[in-house]
């Protein structure tokens, strides 16, 4: 069984590739720029060209592929529906799609529509419905934490179910190893407890040894500041949307699905911060 890993350059795809590599699983990683990926990673991973805005890359990327780790790609003019059709035509036997927690109640997000498209396709699927990524703290929140010692995001006082992307990758691995067991299932993967961003700031302060504050800006303040820094308004709106359920108190639910699947407790936020603490500490070159 061979897997195509999409979203390799994102927070989850690369972790999935690492898990598959440790298991000596046959897989390849679909990227837009193979030359750039090879230059960065050498022979550590196998790459094939896959550009979701260019259907001409689809068939070759899926050649000899039995299972796909599928992430909805960012960007404009994505031919996601056409890619699904080629998946069907090429005889792929299992799609593991990274979705979001509570997607069934969020008809305005693309994951809601994509799950329906995949179900309609008739290819066996596993929807990994994920909570809020811990890795967001080193992604679009990372620069503010490092430079200004604050978590600057409009999430209010709401709690959210933080999950480490390494845990999501472990669930994906289990699904690839046991496709029949995971056939047409939708596990909801969260951390063991929900936290608000004030609590996150306290945890980071204790571990990093530097005072981190949660600014709790309004949506208006957040948009104005981010746009003034040069961020694109579309991206800023996406970030606002990600945190809207938290602000409304809708993101605090947790499940035990990951423990049932992996037989292990989910990675706690404290461990995540310890593992990646250098991401937020100023160094001599800053």
PDB file of C-alpha atoms in Angstrom:
ATOM      1  CA  UNK A   1       0.000   0.000   0.000  1.00  0.00           C
ATOM      2  CA  UNK A   2       1.454   3.354  -1.035  1.00  0.00           C
ATOM      3  CA  UNK A   3       0.361   6.746   0.359  1.00  0.00           C
ATOM      4  CA  UNK A   4       0.360  10.182  -1.248  1.00  0.00           C
ATOM      5  CA  UNK A   5       0.874  12.862   1.409  1.00  0.00           C
ATOM      6  CA  UNK A   6      -0.566  16.253   0.471  1.00  0.00           C
ATOM      7  CA  UNK A   7       0.012  19.422   2.489  1.00  0.00           C
ATOM      8  CA  UNK A   8       3.611  18.405   3.158  1.00  0.00           C
ATOM      9  CA  UNK A   9       4.683  22.002   3.775  1.00  0.00           C
ATOM     10  CA  UNK A  10       1.946  22.544   6.348  1.00  0.00           C
ATOM     11  CA  UNK A  11       1.706  21.815  10.053  1.00  0.00           C
ATOM     12  CA  UNK A  12       0.309  18.282   9.728  1.00  0.00           C
ATOM     13  CA  UNK A  13       1.484  16.894   6.382  1.00  0.00           C
ATOM     14  CA  UNK A  14       5.150  16.887   7.325  1.00  0.00           C
ATOM     15  CA  UNK A  15       4.385  15.142  10.622  1.00  0.00           C
ATOM     16  CA  UNK A  16       2.419  12.472   8.753  1.00  0.00           C
ATOM     17  CA  UNK A  17       5.385  11.944   6.420  1.00  0.00           C
ATOM     18  CA  UNK A  18       7.710  11.537   9.398  1.00  0.00           C
ATOM     19  CA  UNK A  19       5.413   8.951  10.989  1.00  0.00           C
ATOM     20  CA  UNK A  20       5.162   6.977   7.734  1.00  0.00           C
ATOM     21  CA  UNK A  21       8.943   7.079   7.317  1.00  0.00           C
ATOM     22  CA  UNK A  22       9.497   5.653  10.804  1.00  0.00           C
ATOM     23  CA  UNK A  23       7.164   2.783   9.898  1.00  0.00           C
ATOM     24  CA  UNK A  24       9.008   2.174   6.597  1.00  0.00           C
ATOM     25  CA  UNK A  25       5.669   2.749   4.887  1.00  0.00           C
ATOM     26  CA  UNK A  26       5.704   3.311   1.116  1.00  0.00           C
ATOM     27  CA  UNK A  27       4.769   6.948   0.470  1.00  0.00           C
ATOM     28  CA  UNK A  28       5.519  10.052  -1.552  1.00  0.00           C
ATOM     29  CA  UNK A  29       4.884  13.722  -0.825  1.00  0.00           C
ATOM     30  CA  UNK A  30       3.028  15.939  -3.267  1.00  0.00           C
ATOM     31  CA  UNK A  31       4.508  19.443  -3.513  1.00  0.00           C
ATOM     32  CA  UNK A  32       4.231  22.287  -5.991  1.00  0.00           C
ATOM     33  CA  UNK A  33       7.977  22.752  -6.325  1.00  0.00           C
ATOM     34  CA  UNK A  34       9.873  19.454  -6.271  1.00  0.00           C
ATOM     35  CA  UNK A  35      13.244  21.093  -6.855  1.00  0.00           C
ATOM     36  CA  UNK A  36      12.809  23.377  -3.856  1.00  0.00           C
ATOM     37  CA  UNK A  37      11.701  20.481  -1.630  1.00  0.00           C
ATOM     38  CA  UNK A  38      14.642  18.298  -2.668  1.00  0.00           C
ATOM     39  CA  UNK A  39      17.044  21.166  -2.046  1.00  0.00           C
ATOM     40  CA  UNK A  40      15.704  21.525   1.490  1.00  0.00           C
ATOM     41  CA  UNK A  41      15.231  17.872   2.470  1.00  0.00           C
ATOM     42  CA  UNK A  42      17.581  15.979   0.173  1.00  0.00           C
ATOM     43  CA  UNK A  43      16.794  12.275   0.048  1.00  0.00           C
ATOM     44  CA  UNK A  44      14.930  12.264   3.371  1.00  0.00           C
ATOM     45  CA  UNK A  45      11.574  12.155   1.539  1.00  0.00           C
ATOM     46  CA  UNK A  46      10.335  11.260  -1.936  1.00  0.00           C
ATOM     47  CA  UNK A  47       8.550  14.061  -3.806  1.00  0.00           C
ATOM     48  CA  UNK A  48       6.223  14.339  -6.778  1.00  0.00           C
ATOM     49  CA  UNK A  49       4.793  17.465  -8.384  1.00  0.00           C
ATOM     50  CA  UNK A  50       1.259  18.238  -7.240  1.00  0.00           C
ATOM     51  CA  UNK A  51      -0.325  21.633  -7.810  1.00  0.00           C
ATOM     52  CA  UNK A  52      -4.007  21.809  -6.867  1.00  0.00           C
ATOM     53  CA  UNK A  53      -4.480  24.709  -9.268  1.00  0.00           C
ATOM     54  CA  UNK A  54      -3.087  22.632 -12.166  1.00  0.00           C
ATOM     55  CA  UNK A  55      -5.091  19.472 -12.971  1.00  0.00           C
ATOM     56  CA  UNK A  56      -2.355  18.344 -15.356  1.00  0.00           C
ATOM     57  CA  UNK A  57      -0.293  17.307 -12.307  1.00  0.00           C
ATOM     58  CA  UNK A  58      -3.019  15.125 -10.754  1.00  0.00           C
ATOM     59  CA  UNK A  59      -2.752  11.829 -12.631  1.00  0.00           C
ATOM     60  CA  UNK A  60       1.023  11.495 -12.324  1.00  0.00           C
ATOM     61  CA  UNK A  61       0.939  12.368  -8.620  1.00  0.00           C
ATOM     62  CA  UNK A  62      -1.591   9.572  -8.033  1.00  0.00           C
ATOM     63  CA  UNK A  63       0.202   6.938 -10.104  1.00  0.00           C
ATOM     64  CA  UNK A  64       0.525   3.739  -8.041  1.00  0.00           C
ATOM     65  CA  UNK A  65      -1.158   5.336  -5.006  1.00  0.00           C
ATOM     66  CA  UNK A  66      -3.555   3.323  -2.837  1.00  0.00           C
ATOM     67  CA  UNK A  67      -4.232   5.811  -0.022  1.00  0.00           C
ATOM     68  CA  UNK A  68      -4.142   9.619   0.238  1.00  0.00           C
ATOM     69  CA  UNK A  69      -3.579  11.938   3.164  1.00  0.00           C
ATOM     70  CA  UNK A  70      -5.632  14.879   1.995  1.00  0.00           C
ATOM     71  CA  UNK A  71      -5.486  18.470   3.204  1.00  0.00           C
ATOM     72  CA  UNK A  72      -7.552  21.216   1.633  1.00  0.00           C
ATOM     73  CA  UNK A  73      -4.945  23.475  -0.006  1.00  0.00           C
ATOM     74  CA  UNK A  74      -4.696  27.206   0.686  1.00  0.00           C
ATOM     75  CA  UNK A  75      -4.753  29.601  -2.241  1.00  0.00           C
ATOM     76  CA  UNK A  76      -6.944  30.657  -5.139  1.00  0.00           C
ATOM     77  CA  UNK A  77      -8.355  28.644  -8.049  1.00  0.00           C
ATOM     78  CA  UNK A  78      -7.934  25.285  -6.321  1.00  0.00           C
ATOM     79  CA  UNK A  79      -9.332  22.420  -8.412  1.00  0.00           C
ATOM     80  CA  UNK A  80     -10.184  20.283  -5.392  1.00  0.00           C
ATOM     81  CA  UNK A  81     -13.244  18.679  -6.958  1.00  0.00           C
ATOM     82  CA  UNK A  82     -11.279  17.654 -10.042  1.00  0.00           C
ATOM     83  CA  UNK A  83      -8.572  16.148  -7.842  1.00  0.00           C
ATOM     84  CA  UNK A  84     -11.201  14.022  -6.092  1.00  0.00           C
ATOM     85  CA  UNK A  85     -12.454  12.755  -9.457  1.00  0.00           C
ATOM     86  CA  UNK A  86      -8.932  11.680 -10.431  1.00  0.00           C
ATOM     87  CA  UNK A  87      -8.597   9.936  -7.052  1.00  0.00           C
ATOM     88  CA  UNK A  88     -11.690   7.915  -7.974  1.00  0.00           C
ATOM     89  CA  UNK A  89     -10.491   7.254 -11.534  1.00  0.00           C
ATOM     90  CA  UNK A  90      -7.083   6.055 -10.333  1.00  0.00           C
ATOM     91  CA  UNK A  91      -8.620   3.492  -8.000  1.00  0.00           C
ATOM     92  CA  UNK A  92      -7.441   4.981  -4.708  1.00  0.00           C
ATOM     93  CA  UNK A  93      -8.817   2.810  -1.913  1.00  0.00           C
ATOM     94  CA  UNK A  94      -8.794   5.149   1.092  1.00  0.00           C
ATOM     95  CA  UNK A  95      -8.811   8.912   1.745  1.00  0.00           C
ATOM     96  CA  UNK A  96      -7.686  10.249   5.124  1.00  0.00           C
ATOM     97  CA  UNK A  97      -8.949  13.825   5.137  1.00  0.00           C
ATOM     98  CA  UNK A  98      -7.920  16.407   7.735  1.00  0.00           C
ATOM     99  CA  UNK A  99     -11.110  18.145   8.774  1.00  0.00           C
ATOM    100  CA  UNK A 100     -12.050  20.201  11.838  1.00  0.00           C
ATOM    101  CA  UNK A 101     -13.873  19.542  15.065  1.00  0.00           C
ATOM    102  CA  UNK A 102     -17.618  20.321  14.980  1.00  0.00           C
ATOM    103  CA  UNK A 103     -17.540  20.636  11.185  1.00  0.00           C
ATOM    104  CA  UNK A 104     -21.055  19.216  10.978  1.00  0.00           C
ATOM    105  CA  UNK A 105     -22.327  22.417  12.645  1.00  0.00           C
ATOM    106  CA  UNK A 106     -20.262  24.788  10.483  1.00  0.00           C
ATOM    107  CA  UNK A 107     -21.807  24.820   6.984  1.00  0.00           C
ATOM    108  CA  UNK A 108     -20.011  28.056   6.079  1.00  0.00           C
ATOM    109  CA  UNK A 109     -16.492  26.506   6.075  1.00  0.00           C
ATOM    110  CA  UNK A 110     -14.914  24.588   3.210  1.00  0.00           C
ATOM    111  CA  UNK A 111     -14.438  21.412   5.279  1.00  0.00           C
ATOM    112  CA  UNK A 112     -18.220  21.003   5.522  1.00  0.00           C
ATOM    113  CA  UNK A 113     -18.560  21.014   1.734  1.00  0.00           C
ATOM    114  CA  UNK A 114     -15.438  18.882   1.232  1.00  0.00           C
ATOM    115  CA  UNK A 115     -16.644  16.126   3.543  1.00  0.00           C
ATOM    116  CA  UNK A 116     -19.864  15.940   1.527  1.00  0.00           C
ATOM    117  CA  UNK A 117     -17.904  15.764  -1.739  1.00  0.00           C
ATOM    118  CA  UNK A 118     -15.731  12.942  -0.422  1.00  0.00           C
ATOM    119  CA  UNK A 119     -18.732  10.972   0.849  1.00  0.00           C
ATOM    120  CA  UNK A 120     -20.448  11.371  -2.517  1.00  0.00           C
ATOM    121  CA  UNK A 121     -17.299  10.120  -4.263  1.00  0.00           C
ATOM    122  CA  UNK A 122     -17.808   6.638  -2.865  1.00  0.00           C
ATOM    123  CA  UNK A 123     -14.159   6.086  -1.916  1.00  0.00           C
ATOM    124  CA  UNK A 124     -13.697   4.811   1.661  1.00  0.00           C
ATOM    125  CA  UNK A 125     -12.696   7.704   3.910  1.00  0.00           C
ATOM    126  CA  UNK A 126     -11.502   8.659   7.358  1.00  0.00           C
ATOM    127  CA  UNK A 127     -12.263  12.218   8.463  1.00  0.00           C
ATOM    128  CA  UNK A 128      -9.868  13.346  11.181  1.00  0.00           C
ATOM    129  CA  UNK A 129     -11.847  16.126  12.821  1.00  0.00           C
ATOM    130  CA  UNK A 130      -9.166  18.090  14.631  1.00  0.00           C
ATOM    131  CA  UNK A 131      -9.251  20.560  17.495  1.00  0.00           C
ATOM    132  CA  UNK A 132      -7.180  23.743  17.575  1.00  0.00           C
ATOM    133  CA  UNK A 133      -3.541  23.111  16.609  1.00  0.00           C
ATOM    134  CA  UNK A 134      -0.976  23.804  19.322  1.00  0.00           C
ATOM    135  CA  UNK A 135       1.405  24.539  16.446  1.00  0.00           C
ATOM    136  CA  UNK A 136      -0.574  27.713  15.675  1.00  0.00           C
ATOM    137  CA  UNK A 137       1.406  29.191  18.568  1.00  0.00           C
ATOM    138  CA  UNK A 138       4.587  28.903  16.514  1.00  0.00           C
ATOM    139  CA  UNK A 139       2.920  29.637  13.185  1.00  0.00           C
ATOM    140  CA  UNK A 140       0.788  32.761  12.745  1.00  0.00           C
ATOM    141  CA  UNK A 141       1.019  33.629  16.459  1.00  0.00           C
ATOM    142  CA  UNK A 142       4.735  32.980  16.766  1.00  0.00           C
ATOM    143  CA  UNK A 143       6.189  36.330  15.735  1.00  0.00           C
ATOM    144  CA  UNK A 144       4.089  38.326  18.189  1.00  0.00           C
ATOM    145  CA  UNK A 145       4.985  35.956  21.017  1.00  0.00           C
ATOM    146  CA  UNK A 146       8.681  36.137  20.204  1.00  0.00           C
ATOM    147  CA  UNK A 147       8.948  39.870  19.562  1.00  0.00           C
ATOM    148  CA  UNK A 148       6.275  41.376  21.820  1.00  0.00           C
ATOM    149  CA  UNK A 149       5.804  38.640  24.422  1.00  0.00           C
ATOM    150  CA  UNK A 150       2.086  38.462  23.858  1.00  0.00           C
ATOM    151  CA  UNK A 151      -0.529  36.166  22.380  1.00  0.00           C
ATOM    152  CA  UNK A 152      -2.443  38.478  20.091  1.00  0.00           C
ATOM    153  CA  UNK A 153      -5.574  36.839  18.769  1.00  0.00           C
ATOM    154  CA  UNK A 154      -9.293  37.714  19.086  1.00  0.00           C
ATOM    155  CA  UNK A 155     -10.473  34.638  20.987  1.00  0.00           C
ATOM    156  CA  UNK A 156     -12.023  36.375  23.995  1.00  0.00           C
ATOM    157  CA  UNK A 157     -12.189  34.376  27.217  1.00  0.00           C
ATOM    158  CA  UNK A 158     -13.335  31.174  25.545  1.00  0.00           C
ATOM    159  CA  UNK A 159     -11.628  27.826  25.964  1.00  0.00           C
ATOM    160  CA  UNK A 160     -10.478  25.653  23.080  1.00  0.00           C
ATOM    161  CA  UNK A 161      -9.401  22.029  22.775  1.00  0.00           C
ATOM    162  CA  UNK A 162      -5.721  22.318  21.832  1.00  0.00           C
ATOM    163  CA  UNK A 163      -4.207  19.330  20.014  1.00  0.00           C
ATOM    164  CA  UNK A 164      -0.627  18.657  18.936  1.00  0.00           C
ATOM    165  CA  UNK A 165      -0.243  17.977  15.211  1.00  0.00           C
ATOM    166  CA  UNK A 166       2.043  15.058  16.109  1.00  0.00           C
ATOM    167  CA  UNK A 167      -0.994  13.382  17.651  1.00  0.00           C
ATOM    168  CA  UNK A 168      -3.031  14.042  14.519  1.00  0.00           C
ATOM    169  CA  UNK A 169      -0.268  12.424  12.464  1.00  0.00           C
ATOM    170  CA  UNK A 170      -0.299   9.389  14.747  1.00  0.00           C
ATOM    171  CA  UNK A 171      -4.035   8.976  14.151  1.00  0.00           C
ATOM    172  CA  UNK A 172      -3.468   9.266  10.396  1.00  0.00           C
ATOM    173  CA  UNK A 173      -0.794   6.575  10.615  1.00  0.00           C
ATOM    174  CA  UNK A 174      -3.171   4.226  12.434  1.00  0.00           C
ATOM    175  CA  UNK A 175      -5.778   4.825   9.731  1.00  0.00           C
ATOM    176  CA  UNK A 176      -3.288   3.984   6.976  1.00  0.00           C
ATOM    177  CA  UNK A 177      -2.149   0.845   8.783  1.00  0.00           C
ATOM    178  CA  UNK A 178      -5.736  -0.326   9.395  1.00  0.00           C
ATOM    179  CA  UNK A 179      -7.918   1.089   6.592  1.00  0.00           C
ATOM    180  CA  UNK A 180     -10.722  -1.437   7.124  1.00  0.00           C
ATOM    181  CA  UNK A 181     -10.998  -0.556  10.811  1.00  0.00           C
ATOM    182  CA  UNK A 182     -11.173   3.175  10.004  1.00  0.00           C
ATOM    183  CA  UNK A 183     -13.431   2.847   6.965  1.00  0.00           C
ATOM    184  CA  UNK A 184     -15.970   5.705   6.807  1.00  0.00           C
ATOM    185  CA  UNK A 185     -15.260   6.924  10.344  1.00  0.00           C
ATOM    186  CA  UNK A 186     -14.894  10.456  11.720  1.00  0.00           C
ATOM    187  CA  UNK A 187     -12.760  10.476  14.890  1.00  0.00           C
ATOM    188  CA  UNK A 188     -12.683  13.793  16.751  1.00  0.00           C
ATOM    189  CA  UNK A 189      -9.150  14.453  17.957  1.00  0.00           C
ATOM    190  CA  UNK A 190      -8.536  16.925  20.785  1.00  0.00           C
ATOM    191  CA  UNK A 191      -6.240  17.396  23.727  1.00  0.00           C
ATOM    192  CA  UNK A 192      -7.173  16.073  27.150  1.00  0.00           C
ATOM    193  CA  UNK A 193      -8.532  19.417  28.359  1.00  0.00           C
ATOM    194  CA  UNK A 194      -9.664  22.767  27.001  1.00  0.00           C
ATOM    195  CA  UNK A 195      -7.755  25.933  27.845  1.00  0.00           C
ATOM    196  CA  UNK A 196      -8.305  29.643  27.344  1.00  0.00           C
ATOM    197  CA  UNK A 197      -5.484  31.813  26.062  1.00  0.00           C
ATOM    198  CA  UNK A 198      -4.890  33.335  29.496  1.00  0.00           C
ATOM    199  CA  UNK A 199      -4.022  29.836  30.717  1.00  0.00           C
ATOM    200  CA  UNK A 200      -1.861  29.251  27.635  1.00  0.00           C
ATOM    201  CA  UNK A 201       0.056  32.451  28.401  1.00  0.00           C
ATOM    202  CA  UNK A 202       0.634  31.288  31.998  1.00  0.00           C
ATOM    203  CA  UNK A 203       1.951  27.919  30.820  1.00  0.00           C
ATOM    204  CA  UNK A 204       4.306  29.561  28.331  1.00  0.00           C
ATOM    205  CA  UNK A 205       5.518  32.021  30.972  1.00  0.00           C
ATOM    206  CA  UNK A 206       6.343  29.233  33.401  1.00  0.00           C
ATOM    207  CA  UNK A 207       8.241  27.148  30.846  1.00  0.00           C
ATOM    208  CA  UNK A 208       9.980  29.875  28.838  1.00  0.00           C
ATOM    209  CA  UNK A 209      10.996  31.942  31.857  1.00  0.00           C
ATOM    210  CA  UNK A 210       9.730  35.083  30.141  1.00  0.00           C
ATOM    211  CA  UNK A 211       6.468  36.869  30.854  1.00  0.00           C
ATOM    212  CA  UNK A 212       3.960  36.114  28.099  1.00  0.00           C
ATOM    213  CA  UNK A 213       0.613  37.916  28.146  1.00  0.00           C
ATOM    214  CA  UNK A 214      -2.655  37.303  26.365  1.00  0.00           C
ATOM    215  CA  UNK A 215      -3.726  40.634  24.855  1.00  0.00           C
ATOM    216  CA  UNK A 216      -7.318  39.571  24.072  1.00  0.00           C
ATOM    217  CA  UNK A 217      -7.818  42.185  21.342  1.00  0.00           C
ATOM    218  CA  UNK A 218     -11.195  42.903  19.804  1.00  0.00           C
ATOM    219  CA  UNK A 219     -11.745  41.746  16.240  1.00  0.00           C
ATOM    220  CA  UNK A 220     -11.444  45.370  15.093  1.00  0.00           C
ATOM    221  CA  UNK A 221      -8.159  45.878  16.967  1.00  0.00           C
ATOM    222  CA  UNK A 222      -6.772  42.606  15.642  1.00  0.00           C
ATOM    223  CA  UNK A 223      -7.666  43.360  12.017  1.00  0.00           C
ATOM    224  CA  UNK A 224      -6.312  46.903  12.166  1.00  0.00           C
ATOM    225  CA  UNK A 225      -3.000  45.826  13.695  1.00  0.00           C
ATOM    226  CA  UNK A 226      -2.415  42.863  11.387  1.00  0.00           C
ATOM    227  CA  UNK A 227      -3.227  44.823   8.231  1.00  0.00           C
ATOM    228  CA  UNK A 228      -0.902  47.619   9.401  1.00  0.00           C
ATOM    229  CA  UNK A 229       1.856  44.987   9.632  1.00  0.00           C
ATOM    230  CA  UNK A 230       1.306  44.081   6.002  1.00  0.00           C
ATOM    231  CA  UNK A 231      -0.796  40.935   6.361  1.00  0.00           C
ATOM    232  CA  UNK A 232      -3.368  40.339   3.614  1.00  0.00           C
ATOM    233  CA  UNK A 233      -6.923  41.069   4.667  1.00  0.00           C
ATOM    234  CA  UNK A 234      -8.160  37.679   3.411  1.00  0.00           C
ATOM    235  CA  UNK A 235      -5.655  35.903   5.658  1.00  0.00           C
ATOM    236  CA  UNK A 236      -6.562  38.095   8.625  1.00  0.00           C
ATOM    237  CA  UNK A 237     -10.238  37.238   8.120  1.00  0.00           C
ATOM    238  CA  UNK A 238      -9.377  33.529   8.090  1.00  0.00           C
ATOM    239  CA  UNK A 239      -7.560  33.890  11.418  1.00  0.00           C
ATOM    240  CA  UNK A 240     -10.544  35.747  12.870  1.00  0.00           C
ATOM    241  CA  UNK A 241     -12.827  32.980  11.641  1.00  0.00           C
ATOM    242  CA  UNK A 242     -10.674  30.272  13.202  1.00  0.00           C
ATOM    243  CA  UNK A 243     -11.033  31.892  16.623  1.00  0.00           C
ATOM    244  CA  UNK A 244     -14.688  32.900  16.357  1.00  0.00           C
ATOM    245  CA  UNK A 245     -16.060  29.594  17.766  1.00  0.00           C
ATOM    246  CA  UNK A 246     -13.660  29.919  20.711  1.00  0.00           C
ATOM    247  CA  UNK A 247     -14.818  33.463  21.391  1.00  0.00           C
ATOM    248  CA  UNK A 248     -18.419  32.240  21.417  1.00  0.00           C
ATOM    249  CA  UNK A 249     -17.577  29.411  23.820  1.00  0.00           C
ATOM    250  CA  UNK A 250     -18.223  26.691  21.236  1.00  0.00           C
ATOM    251  CA  UNK A 251     -14.727  25.151  21.011  1.00  0.00           C
ATOM    252  CA  UNK A 252     -14.234  23.742  24.501  1.00  0.00           C
ATOM    253  CA  UNK A 253     -15.454  20.200  23.928  1.00  0.00           C
ATOM    254  CA  UNK A 254     -12.903  17.399  24.336  1.00  0.00           C
ATOM    255  CA  UNK A 255     -13.020  13.724  23.406  1.00  0.00           C
ATOM    256  CA  UNK A 256     -11.163  10.537  24.310  1.00  0.00           C
ATOM    257  CA  UNK A 257     -10.920   9.386  20.688  1.00  0.00           C
ATOM    258  CA  UNK A 258      -7.151   9.747  20.459  1.00  0.00           C
ATOM    259  CA  UNK A 259      -6.605   7.574  23.522  1.00  0.00           C
ATOM    260  CA  UNK A 260      -8.931   4.915  22.114  1.00  0.00           C
ATOM    261  CA  UNK A 261      -7.050   4.926  18.802  1.00  0.00           C
ATOM    262  CA  UNK A 262      -3.420   5.247  19.939  1.00  0.00           C
ATOM    263  CA  UNK A 263      -3.698   3.757  23.458  1.00  0.00           C
ATOM    264  CA  UNK A 264      -1.813   6.829  24.679  1.00  0.00           C
ATOM    265  CA  UNK A 265      -2.751  10.109  26.336  1.00  0.00           C
ATOM    266  CA  UNK A 266      -2.673  13.160  24.063  1.00  0.00           C
ATOM    267  CA  UNK A 267       0.392  15.387  24.234  1.00  0.00           C
ATOM    268  CA  UNK A 268      -0.315  18.147  26.790  1.00  0.00           C
ATOM    269  CA  UNK A 269       0.343  21.801  25.996  1.00  0.00           C
ATOM    270  CA  UNK A 270       3.119  21.877  28.589  1.00  0.00           C
ATOM    271  CA  UNK A 271       5.049  19.190  26.720  1.00  0.00           C
ATOM    272  CA  UNK A 272       4.500  20.924  23.399  1.00  0.00           C
ATOM    273  CA  UNK A 273       5.894  24.220  24.731  1.00  0.00           C
ATOM    274  CA  UNK A 274       8.926  22.438  26.196  1.00  0.00           C
ATOM    275  CA  UNK A 275       9.618  20.621  22.930  1.00  0.00           C
ATOM    276  CA  UNK A 276       9.541  23.788  20.827  1.00  0.00           C
ATOM    277  CA  UNK A 277      10.597  26.452  23.330  1.00  0.00           C
ATOM    278  CA  UNK A 278      13.409  27.749  21.110  1.00  0.00           C
ATOM    279  CA  UNK A 279      10.750  28.948  18.653  1.00  0.00           C
ATOM    280  CA  UNK A 280       9.750  31.792  20.993  1.00  0.00           C
ATOM    281  CA  UNK A 281      13.037  32.711  22.642  1.00  0.00           C
ATOM    282  CA  UNK A 282      15.058  35.612  21.213  1.00  0.00           C
ATOM    283  CA  UNK A 283      18.527  34.629  20.076  1.00  0.00           C
ATOM    284  CA  UNK A 284      21.698  36.621  19.540  1.00  0.00           C
ATOM    285  CA  UNK A 285      20.969  37.137  15.859  1.00  0.00           C
ATOM    286  CA  UNK A 286      17.584  38.798  16.502  1.00  0.00           C
TER     287      UNK A 286
END
